[in-house]
Short mmCIF file of C-alpha atoms in Angstrom, two decimals:
data_model
loop_
_atom_site.label_atom_id
_atom_site.label_comp_id
_atom_site.label_asym_id
_atom_site.label_seq_id
_atom_site.Cartn_x
_atom_site.Cartn_y
_atom_site.Cartn_z
CA UNK A 223 -22.06 11.00 6.18
CA UNK A 224 -25.43 9.82 6.72
CA UNK A 225 -25.34 7.11 9.51
CA UNK A 226 -27.54 4.76 7.62
CA UNK A 227 -24.99 4.55 4.81
CA UNK A 228 -22.60 1.63 5.26
CA UNK A 229 -19.23 1.06 3.72
CA UNK A 230 -18.24 -2.61 3.17
CA UNK A 231 -17.18 -5.20 0.78
CA UNK A 232 -19.72 -6.62 -1.48
CA UNK A 233 -20.98 -10.10 -0.80
CA UNK A 234 -20.67 -12.74 -3.58
CA UNK A 235 -24.44 -12.87 -4.06
CA UNK A 236 -24.39 -9.10 -4.69
CA UNK A 237 -22.34 -9.24 -7.89
CA UNK A 238 -25.24 -8.03 -10.08
CA UNK A 239 -25.57 -4.87 -8.00
CA UNK A 240 -21.83 -4.23 -8.15
CA UNK A 241 -22.02 -4.74 -12.13
CA UNK A 242 -24.87 -2.41 -12.52
CA UNK A 243 -23.32 0.35 -10.51
CA UNK A 244 -20.03 0.09 -12.46
CA UNK A 245 -22.06 0.10 -15.84
CA UNK A 246 -24.09 3.14 -14.52
CA UNK A 247 -20.93 5.14 -13.92
CA UNK A 248 -19.54 4.31 -17.37
CA UNK A 249 -22.94 5.34 -18.92
CA UNK A 250 -23.13 8.69 -17.16
CA UNK A 251 -19.52 9.79 -16.59
CA UNK A 252 -17.39 7.88 -18.99
CA UNK A 253 -14.84 10.80 -19.24
CA UNK A 254 -13.78 9.96 -15.69
CA UNK A 255 -12.63 6.41 -16.35
CA UNK A 256 -10.15 4.57 -18.53
CA UNK A 257 -12.63 1.75 -19.32
CA UNK A 258 -15.68 1.99 -21.43
CA UNK A 259 -19.30 0.84 -21.03
CA UNK A 260 -18.83 -1.51 -23.98
CA UNK A 261 -15.74 -3.17 -22.42
CA UNK A 262 -17.28 -3.69 -19.10
CA UNK A 263 -20.72 -4.80 -20.23
CA UNK A 264 -19.05 -7.65 -22.22
CA UNK A 265 -17.49 -9.10 -19.04
CA UNK A 266 -18.97 -12.34 -18.13
CA UNK A 267 -20.83 -12.73 -14.80
CA UNK A 268 -17.99 -14.89 -13.54
CA UNK A 269 -15.76 -11.76 -13.51
CA UNK A 270 -18.10 -9.92 -11.21
CA UNK A 271 -18.74 -12.86 -8.87
CA UNK A 272 -14.94 -13.32 -8.55
CA UNK A 273 -14.40 -9.74 -7.85
CA UNK A 274 -17.00 -9.68 -5.06
CA UNK A 275 -15.80 -13.02 -3.68
CA UNK A 276 -12.15 -12.14 -3.80
CA UNK A 277 -12.81 -8.84 -1.98
CA UNK A 278 -13.06 -10.93 1.29
CA UNK A 279 -9.81 -12.88 0.84
CA UNK A 280 -6.97 -11.53 3.06
CA UNK A 281 -4.29 -12.25 0.39
CA UNK A 282 -6.28 -11.07 -2.66
CA UNK A 283 -4.70 -8.59 -4.93
CA UNK A 284 -7.96 -7.10 -5.83
CA UNK A 285 -10.97 -5.65 -3.85
CA UNK A 286 -14.16 -3.94 -4.35
CA UNK A 287 -15.76 -1.74 -1.68
CA UNK A 288 -19.26 -0.38 -1.79
CA UNK A 289 -21.37 2.29 -0.08
CA UNK A 290 -24.82 0.90 0.64
CA UNK A 291 -28.10 2.62 1.68
CA UNK A 292 -31.15 0.68 2.28
CA UNK A 293 -29.53 -2.51 0.61
CA UNK A 294 -28.86 -0.33 -2.56
CA UNK A 295 -25.32 0.29 -3.78
CA UNK A 296 -24.81 4.05 -4.08
CA UNK A 297 -21.10 4.22 -4.47
CA UNK A 298 -18.01 2.04 -5.04
CA UNK A 299 -14.26 2.07 -5.18
CA UNK A 300 -11.81 -0.74 -6.10
CA UNK A 301 -8.15 -1.42 -5.37
CA UNK A 302 -5.63 -3.81 -6.77
CA UNK A 303 -1.98 -4.78 -6.59
CA UNK A 304 -0.28 -5.48 -9.87
CA UNK A 305 2.38 -8.27 -9.91
CA UNK A 306 4.97 -5.50 -9.51
CA UNK A 307 4.40 -1.97 -8.35
CA UNK A 308 2.12 -0.06 -6.09
CA UNK A 309 -1.46 -0.61 -4.78
CA UNK A 310 -3.82 1.19 -7.25
CA UNK A 311 -7.13 2.74 -6.38
CA UNK A 312 -9.64 2.60 -9.28
CA UNK A 313 -13.34 3.24 -10.16
CA UNK A 314 -14.26 5.75 -7.45
CA UNK A 315 -17.83 6.56 -8.00
CA UNK A 316 -20.83 7.99 -6.05
CA UNK A 317 -24.25 8.36 -7.52
CA UNK A 318 -24.87 12.03 -8.18
CA UNK A 319 -27.82 12.38 -5.65
CA UNK A 320 -25.48 11.12 -2.78
CA UNK A 321 -22.52 13.43 -3.49
CA UNK A 322 -21.44 16.05 -0.97
CA UNK A 323 -22.29 13.95 2.07
CA UNK A 324 -18.84 12.34 2.75
CA UNK A 325 -19.57 9.17 0.97
CA UNK A 326 -16.53 9.37 -1.32
CA UNK A 327 -14.29 10.22 1.59
CA UNK A 328 -15.54 7.30 3.48
CA UNK A 329 -14.97 4.92 0.61
CA UNK A 330 -11.48 6.32 0.29
CA UNK A 331 -10.78 5.92 3.98
CA UNK A 332 -11.93 2.24 3.87
CA UNK A 333 -9.81 1.47 0.81
CA UNK A 334 -6.68 3.10 2.33
CA UNK A 335 -7.21 1.36 5.65
CA UNK A 336 -7.50 -1.97 3.86
CA UNK A 337 -4.37 -1.43 1.79
CA UNK A 338 -2.38 -0.31 4.89
CA UNK A 339 -3.52 -3.45 6.72
CA UNK A 340 -2.34 -5.65 4.01
CA UNK A 341 0.89 -3.75 2.98
CA UNK A 342 1.71 -0.83 5.42
CA UNK A 343 4.77 0.16 3.36
CA UNK A 344 3.06 0.48 -0.07
CA UNK A 345 2.77 3.62 -1.96
CA UNK A 346 -0.88 3.96 -3.07
CA UNK A 347 -1.53 5.49 -6.58
CA UNK A 348 -4.44 6.49 -8.61
CA UNK A 349 -5.17 8.05 -11.87
CA UNK A 350 -7.58 10.96 -12.27
CA UNK A 351 -8.79 13.03 -15.13
CA UNK A 352 -7.46 16.56 -14.39
CA UNK A 353 -10.94 17.96 -15.24
CA UNK A 354 -12.52 16.08 -12.32
CA UNK A 355 -11.60 18.86 -9.86
CA UNK A 356 -13.79 17.70 -6.98
CA UNK A 357 -12.07 14.31 -7.06
CA UNK A 358 -8.65 15.94 -7.30
CA UNK A 359 -9.56 18.09 -4.33
CA UNK A 360 -10.65 15.15 -2.21
CA UNK A 361 -7.48 13.11 -3.10
CA UNK A 362 -5.32 16.13 -2.14
CA UNK A 363 -7.20 16.52 1.15
CA UNK A 364 -6.54 12.89 1.90
CA UNK A 365 -2.86 13.31 1.40
CA UNK A 366 -2.20 12.24 -2.24
CA UNK A 367 0.17 14.41 -4.15
CA UNK A 368 0.33 14.84 -7.93
CA UNK A 369 3.24 12.76 -9.20
CA UNK A 370 2.98 13.08 -12.90
CA UNK A 371 0.84 14.61 -15.64
CA UNK A 372 -0.01 12.20 -18.40
CA UNK A 373 -1.16 14.22 -21.48
CA UNK A 374 -3.74 13.10 -24.00
CA UNK A 375 -5.02 9.84 -22.42
CA UNK A 376 -7.95 8.05 -23.85
CA UNK A 377 -10.92 7.78 -21.59
CA UNK A 378 -14.15 5.80 -21.65
CA UNK A 379 -16.04 8.31 -23.68
CA UNK A 380 -13.50 7.89 -26.54
CA UNK A 381 -12.04 11.32 -25.99
CA UNK A 382 -8.56 12.33 -24.83
CA UNK A 383 -7.98 14.09 -21.60
CA UNK A 384 -4.91 14.99 -19.41
CA UNK A 385 -4.72 12.66 -16.39
CA UNK A 386 -2.77 13.02 -13.10
CA UNK A 387 -1.07 10.22 -11.39
CA UNK A 388 -1.43 10.89 -7.69
CA UNK A 389 0.53 9.11 -4.89
CA UNK A 390 -0.08 8.60 -1.29
CA UNK A 391 3.18 7.69 0.53
CA UNK A 392 3.40 5.20 3.46
CA UNK A 393 2.92 6.38 6.87
CA UNK A 394 6.32 7.10 8.34
CA UNK A 395 6.88 5.77 11.81
CA UNK A 396 9.46 6.67 14.35
CA UNK A 397 11.12 3.34 15.20
CA UNK A 398 13.06 3.94 18.31
CA UNK A 399 13.65 0.23 18.98
CA UNK A 400 17.09 -0.62 17.62
#
């Protein structure tokens, strides 16, 4: 990865950049996501402000992470913990011109590290369109395994695609202290 690219949580005042990047992804690659441009563009500014702000709270159940180059957001990923269940990773996206440089891997590593700090025993899950082979390959390389195939899932472009649920198991530790 280019050393001038930083991976971090967005600041509250950067909520508009966060929103614009999310809308960009849904315009250009809607088949990759369960949400749609129409759904996300309708969200009030307060949603985006809260997402950026809550990303910095240690006990928050939601977090956004961004890749930044020259003060411009070039990639993002999110994670959340539902009331019951596993941590979920969502919304992985890197602008086309920055792909192939390790940005996606760095975003994933940051998200996984953050989740493990908050909940080391959590399984981490994500959903991915089976046709997104570069994403599937990255997730497998990072230790995720395909858990289930969900056929015919509605995606952001209004079409149906098969989708994988992929899981990353907790790190097993050898506890010799009894």
